[in-house]
Coordinates of C-alpha atoms in Angstrom, one line a residue:
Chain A
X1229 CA 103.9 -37.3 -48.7
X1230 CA 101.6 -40.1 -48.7
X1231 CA 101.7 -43.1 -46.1
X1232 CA 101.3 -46.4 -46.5
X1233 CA 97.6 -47.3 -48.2
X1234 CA 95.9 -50.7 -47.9
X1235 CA 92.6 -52.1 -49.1
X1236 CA 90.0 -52.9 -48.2
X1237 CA 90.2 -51.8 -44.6
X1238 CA 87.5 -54.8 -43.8
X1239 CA 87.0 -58.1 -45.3
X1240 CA 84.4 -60.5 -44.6
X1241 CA 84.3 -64.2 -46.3
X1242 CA 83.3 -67.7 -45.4
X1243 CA 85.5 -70.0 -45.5
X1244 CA 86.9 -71.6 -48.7
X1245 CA 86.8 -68.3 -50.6
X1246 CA 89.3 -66.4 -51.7
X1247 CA 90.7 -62.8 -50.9
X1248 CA 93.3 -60.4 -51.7
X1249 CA 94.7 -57.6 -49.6
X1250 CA 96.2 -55.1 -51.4
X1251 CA 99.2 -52.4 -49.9
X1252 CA 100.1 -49.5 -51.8
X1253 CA 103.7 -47.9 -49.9
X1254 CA 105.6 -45.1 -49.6
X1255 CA 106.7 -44.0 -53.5
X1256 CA 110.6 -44.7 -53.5
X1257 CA 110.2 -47.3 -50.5
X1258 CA 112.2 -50.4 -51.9
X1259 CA 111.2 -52.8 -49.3
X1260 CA 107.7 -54.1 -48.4
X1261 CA 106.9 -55.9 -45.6
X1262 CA 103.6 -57.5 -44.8
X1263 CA 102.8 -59.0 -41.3
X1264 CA 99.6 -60.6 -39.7
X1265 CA 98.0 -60.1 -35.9
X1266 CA 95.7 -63.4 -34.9
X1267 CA 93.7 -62.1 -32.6
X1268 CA 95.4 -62.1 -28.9
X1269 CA 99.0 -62.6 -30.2
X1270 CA 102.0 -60.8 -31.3
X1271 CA 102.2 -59.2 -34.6
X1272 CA 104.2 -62.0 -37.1
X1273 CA 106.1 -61.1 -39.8
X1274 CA 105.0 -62.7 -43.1
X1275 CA 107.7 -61.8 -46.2
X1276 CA 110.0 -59.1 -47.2
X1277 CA 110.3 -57.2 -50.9
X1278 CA 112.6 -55.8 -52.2
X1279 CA 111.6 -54.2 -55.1
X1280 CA 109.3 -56.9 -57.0
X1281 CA 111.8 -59.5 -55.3
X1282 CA 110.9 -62.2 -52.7
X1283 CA 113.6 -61.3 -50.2
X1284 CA 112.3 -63.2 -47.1
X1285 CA 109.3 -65.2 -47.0
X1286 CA 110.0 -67.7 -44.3
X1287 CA 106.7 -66.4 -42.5
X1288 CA 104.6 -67.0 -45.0
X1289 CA 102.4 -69.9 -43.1
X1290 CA 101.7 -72.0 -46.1
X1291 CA 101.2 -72.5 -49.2
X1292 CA 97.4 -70.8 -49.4
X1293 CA 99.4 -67.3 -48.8
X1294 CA 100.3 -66.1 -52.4
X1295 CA 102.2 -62.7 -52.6
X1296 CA 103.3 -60.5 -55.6
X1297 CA 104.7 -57.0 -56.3
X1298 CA 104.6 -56.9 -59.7
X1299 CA 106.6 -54.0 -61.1
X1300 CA 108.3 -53.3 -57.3
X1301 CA 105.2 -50.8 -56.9
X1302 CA 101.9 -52.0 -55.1
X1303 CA 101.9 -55.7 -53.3
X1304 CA 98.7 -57.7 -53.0
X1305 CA 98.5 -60.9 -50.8
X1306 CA 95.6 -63.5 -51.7
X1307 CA 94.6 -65.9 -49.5
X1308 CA 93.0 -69.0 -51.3
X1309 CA 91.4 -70.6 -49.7
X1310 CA 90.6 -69.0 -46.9
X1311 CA 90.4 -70.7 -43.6
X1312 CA 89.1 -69.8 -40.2
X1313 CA 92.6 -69.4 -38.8
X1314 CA 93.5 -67.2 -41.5
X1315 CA 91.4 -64.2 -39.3
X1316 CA 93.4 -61.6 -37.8
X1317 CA 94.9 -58.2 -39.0
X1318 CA 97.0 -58.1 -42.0
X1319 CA 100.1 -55.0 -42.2
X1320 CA 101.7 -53.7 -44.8
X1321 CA 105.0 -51.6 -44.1
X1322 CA 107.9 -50.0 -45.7
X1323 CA 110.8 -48.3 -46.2
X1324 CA 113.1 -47.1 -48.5
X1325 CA 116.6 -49.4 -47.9
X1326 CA 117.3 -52.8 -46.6
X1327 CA 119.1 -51.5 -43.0
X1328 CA 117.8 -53.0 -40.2
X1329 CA 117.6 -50.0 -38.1
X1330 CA 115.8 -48.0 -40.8
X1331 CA 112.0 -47.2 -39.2
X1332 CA 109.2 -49.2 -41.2
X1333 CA 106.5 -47.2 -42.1
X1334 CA 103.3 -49.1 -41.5
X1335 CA 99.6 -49.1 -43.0
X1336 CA 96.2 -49.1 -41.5
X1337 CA 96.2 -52.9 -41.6
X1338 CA 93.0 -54.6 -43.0
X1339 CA 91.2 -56.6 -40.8
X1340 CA 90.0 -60.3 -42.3
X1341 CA 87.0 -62.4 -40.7
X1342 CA 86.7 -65.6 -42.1
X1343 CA 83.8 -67.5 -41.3
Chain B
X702 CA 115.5 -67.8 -32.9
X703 CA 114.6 -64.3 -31.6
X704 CA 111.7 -63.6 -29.3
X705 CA 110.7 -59.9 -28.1
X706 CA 108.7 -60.5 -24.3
X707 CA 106.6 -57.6 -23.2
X708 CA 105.8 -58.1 -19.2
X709 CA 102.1 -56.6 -18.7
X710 CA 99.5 -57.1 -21.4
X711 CA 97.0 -54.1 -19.7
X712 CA 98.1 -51.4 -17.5
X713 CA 95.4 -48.8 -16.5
X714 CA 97.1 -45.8 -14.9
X715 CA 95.7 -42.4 -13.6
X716 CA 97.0 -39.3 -15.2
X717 CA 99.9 -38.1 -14.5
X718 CA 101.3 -41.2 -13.1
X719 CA 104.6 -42.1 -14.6
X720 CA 104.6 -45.0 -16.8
X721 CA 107.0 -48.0 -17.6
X722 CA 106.4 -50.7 -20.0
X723 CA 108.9 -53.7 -19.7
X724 CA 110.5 -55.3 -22.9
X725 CA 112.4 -58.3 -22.9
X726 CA 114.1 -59.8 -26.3
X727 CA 116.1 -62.9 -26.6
X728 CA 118.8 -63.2 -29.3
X729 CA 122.5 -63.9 -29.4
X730 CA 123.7 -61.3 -31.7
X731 CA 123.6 -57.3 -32.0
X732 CA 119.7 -55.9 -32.1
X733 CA 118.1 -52.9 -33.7
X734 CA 115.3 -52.3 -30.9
X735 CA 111.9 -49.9 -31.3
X736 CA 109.0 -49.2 -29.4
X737 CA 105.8 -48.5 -32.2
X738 CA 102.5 -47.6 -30.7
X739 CA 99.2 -47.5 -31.9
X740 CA 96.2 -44.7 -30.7
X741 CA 93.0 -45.4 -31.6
X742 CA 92.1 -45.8 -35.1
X743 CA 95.4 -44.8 -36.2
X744 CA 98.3 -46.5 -38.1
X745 CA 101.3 -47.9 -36.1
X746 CA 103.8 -45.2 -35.4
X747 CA 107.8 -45.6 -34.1
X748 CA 108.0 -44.2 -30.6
X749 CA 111.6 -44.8 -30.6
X750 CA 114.2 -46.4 -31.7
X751 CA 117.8 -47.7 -30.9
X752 CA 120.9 -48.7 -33.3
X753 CA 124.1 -47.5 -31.7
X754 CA 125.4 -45.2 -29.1
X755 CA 123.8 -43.5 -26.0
X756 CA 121.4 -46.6 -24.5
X757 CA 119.4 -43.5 -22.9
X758 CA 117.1 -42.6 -26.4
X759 CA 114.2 -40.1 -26.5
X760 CA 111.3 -40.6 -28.7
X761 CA 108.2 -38.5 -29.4
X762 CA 105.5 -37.3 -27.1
X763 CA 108.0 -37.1 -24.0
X764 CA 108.8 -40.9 -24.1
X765 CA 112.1 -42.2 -23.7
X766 CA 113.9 -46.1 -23.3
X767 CA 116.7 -47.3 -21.9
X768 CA 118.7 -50.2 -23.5
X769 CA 120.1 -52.3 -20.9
X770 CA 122.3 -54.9 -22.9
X771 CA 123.3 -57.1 -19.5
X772 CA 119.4 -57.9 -19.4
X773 CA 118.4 -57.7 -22.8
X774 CA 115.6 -55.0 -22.3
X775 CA 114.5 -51.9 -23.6
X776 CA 112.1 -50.3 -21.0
X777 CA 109.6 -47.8 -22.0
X778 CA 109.3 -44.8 -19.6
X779 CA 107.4 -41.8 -19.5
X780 CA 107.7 -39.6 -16.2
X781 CA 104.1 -38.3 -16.3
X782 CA 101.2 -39.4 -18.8
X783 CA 98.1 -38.3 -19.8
X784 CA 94.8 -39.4 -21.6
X785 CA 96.2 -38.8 -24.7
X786 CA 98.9 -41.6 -24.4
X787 CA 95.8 -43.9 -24.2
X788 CA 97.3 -46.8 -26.9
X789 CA 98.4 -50.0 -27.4
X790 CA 102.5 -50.0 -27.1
X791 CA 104.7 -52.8 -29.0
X792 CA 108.1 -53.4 -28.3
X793 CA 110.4 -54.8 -31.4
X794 CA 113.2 -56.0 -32.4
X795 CA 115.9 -56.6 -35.7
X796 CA 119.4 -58.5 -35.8
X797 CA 121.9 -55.7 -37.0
X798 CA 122.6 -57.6 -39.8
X799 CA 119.1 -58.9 -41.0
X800 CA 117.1 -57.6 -43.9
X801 CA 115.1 -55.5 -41.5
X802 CA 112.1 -57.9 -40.1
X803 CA 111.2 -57.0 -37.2
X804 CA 110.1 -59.6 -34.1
X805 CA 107.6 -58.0 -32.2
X806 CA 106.3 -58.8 -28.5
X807 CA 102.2 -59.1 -27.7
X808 CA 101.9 -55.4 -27.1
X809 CA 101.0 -53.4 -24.1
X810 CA 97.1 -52.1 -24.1
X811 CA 97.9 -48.6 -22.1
X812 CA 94.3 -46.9 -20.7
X813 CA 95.0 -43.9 -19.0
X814 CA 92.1 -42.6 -16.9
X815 CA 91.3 -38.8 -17.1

């Protein structure tokens, strides 16, 4: 069975440009997450699918962060435009129900530089 | 709101030294907790987890965690390690109720020397 895919695994831009990350998860996997690591902190959560639904996206930290699951398949998350805080590691998880205990199954992560 | 505190940010440890990583969360209600870890170059991967029932849970790779719900931890423990456990360890955690996002601490960068 095939883990959790994103692209690209590296991104480099300058500031004011725009990106999009792209997480492919587990077939069947209802619910998508997608979280962010700034360099030298805690891995945050960002939003929550379910299916092509916004579930949760009170982590989302404004409104430059634009996500989409079109079709409850493949998410992408663009950042436009980018800004030098925006740098850090982006993860994608999932898993098939909404249950808290349920295990997330989590990407490579791609990591963004903005400069 | 919930917070997940890990105690030591870098621990470098000779093999066969046992190992404990401390994990502190703050929140009110019942908790999912997990330990993930991350090797080198490699995806994160759940350790361990607890829901419900025995607070004494055993993971992969010969790690266990106890859930101590007086002190709101969930220490990581491995009796002896070697240079294969060389990783970065995060400690998270869920309300039993929530839609599954998970609050994590600022990770534990594990080096184990050979």
């Amino acid at each position: 069975e095939a883990g959790v895919t994103q692209f690209p695994s590296h991104s480099v831009i300058e500031k004011g440009q725009t990106v999009t990350l792209r997480c492919d998860p587990i077939s069947g996997h209802d619910n998508l997450y997608w979280y962010r690591r700034v360099m030298g902190k805690e891995i945050k959560f960002l939003l929550h699918f379910v299916k092509e639904s916004k579930q949760d996206e009170s982590g989302m930290p404004n409104n430059r962060f634009l996500a989409e699951r079109t079709g409850g398949t493949y998410s992408t998350l663009k950042v436009q435009p980018a800004e030098l805080e925006d740098s850090g590691v982006y993860f994608c998880a999932s898993k098939p129900t909404i249950q808290g205990f349920e295990t997330q199954y989590f990407g490579p992560g791609t990591r963004l530089l903005v400069l | 709101a919930q917070s997940v505190s890990q105690h030591n940010h870098h621990v470098i440890l000779s093999e066969a030294a046992s190992l404990e990583l401390g994990c502190n969360y703050s929140y009110g209600g019942t908790v999912n907790l997990f330990w993930y870890v991350q090797y080198p170059g490699q995806h994160l991967q759940l350790l361990l987890k607890y829901f419900s029932g025995d607070p004494l849970v055993k993971g992969i790779k010969g790690f266990e965690a106890e859930f101590i719900k007086s002190k709101f931890s969930f220490n990581l423990r491995k009796p002896s390690v070697q240079w294969s456990d060389t990783a970065e360890y995060f400690c998270a955690v869920n309300a039993r109720l929530s839609t599954g996002k998970l609050i994590f601490g600022q990770g534990t960068t594990l080096q184990v020397k050979p």
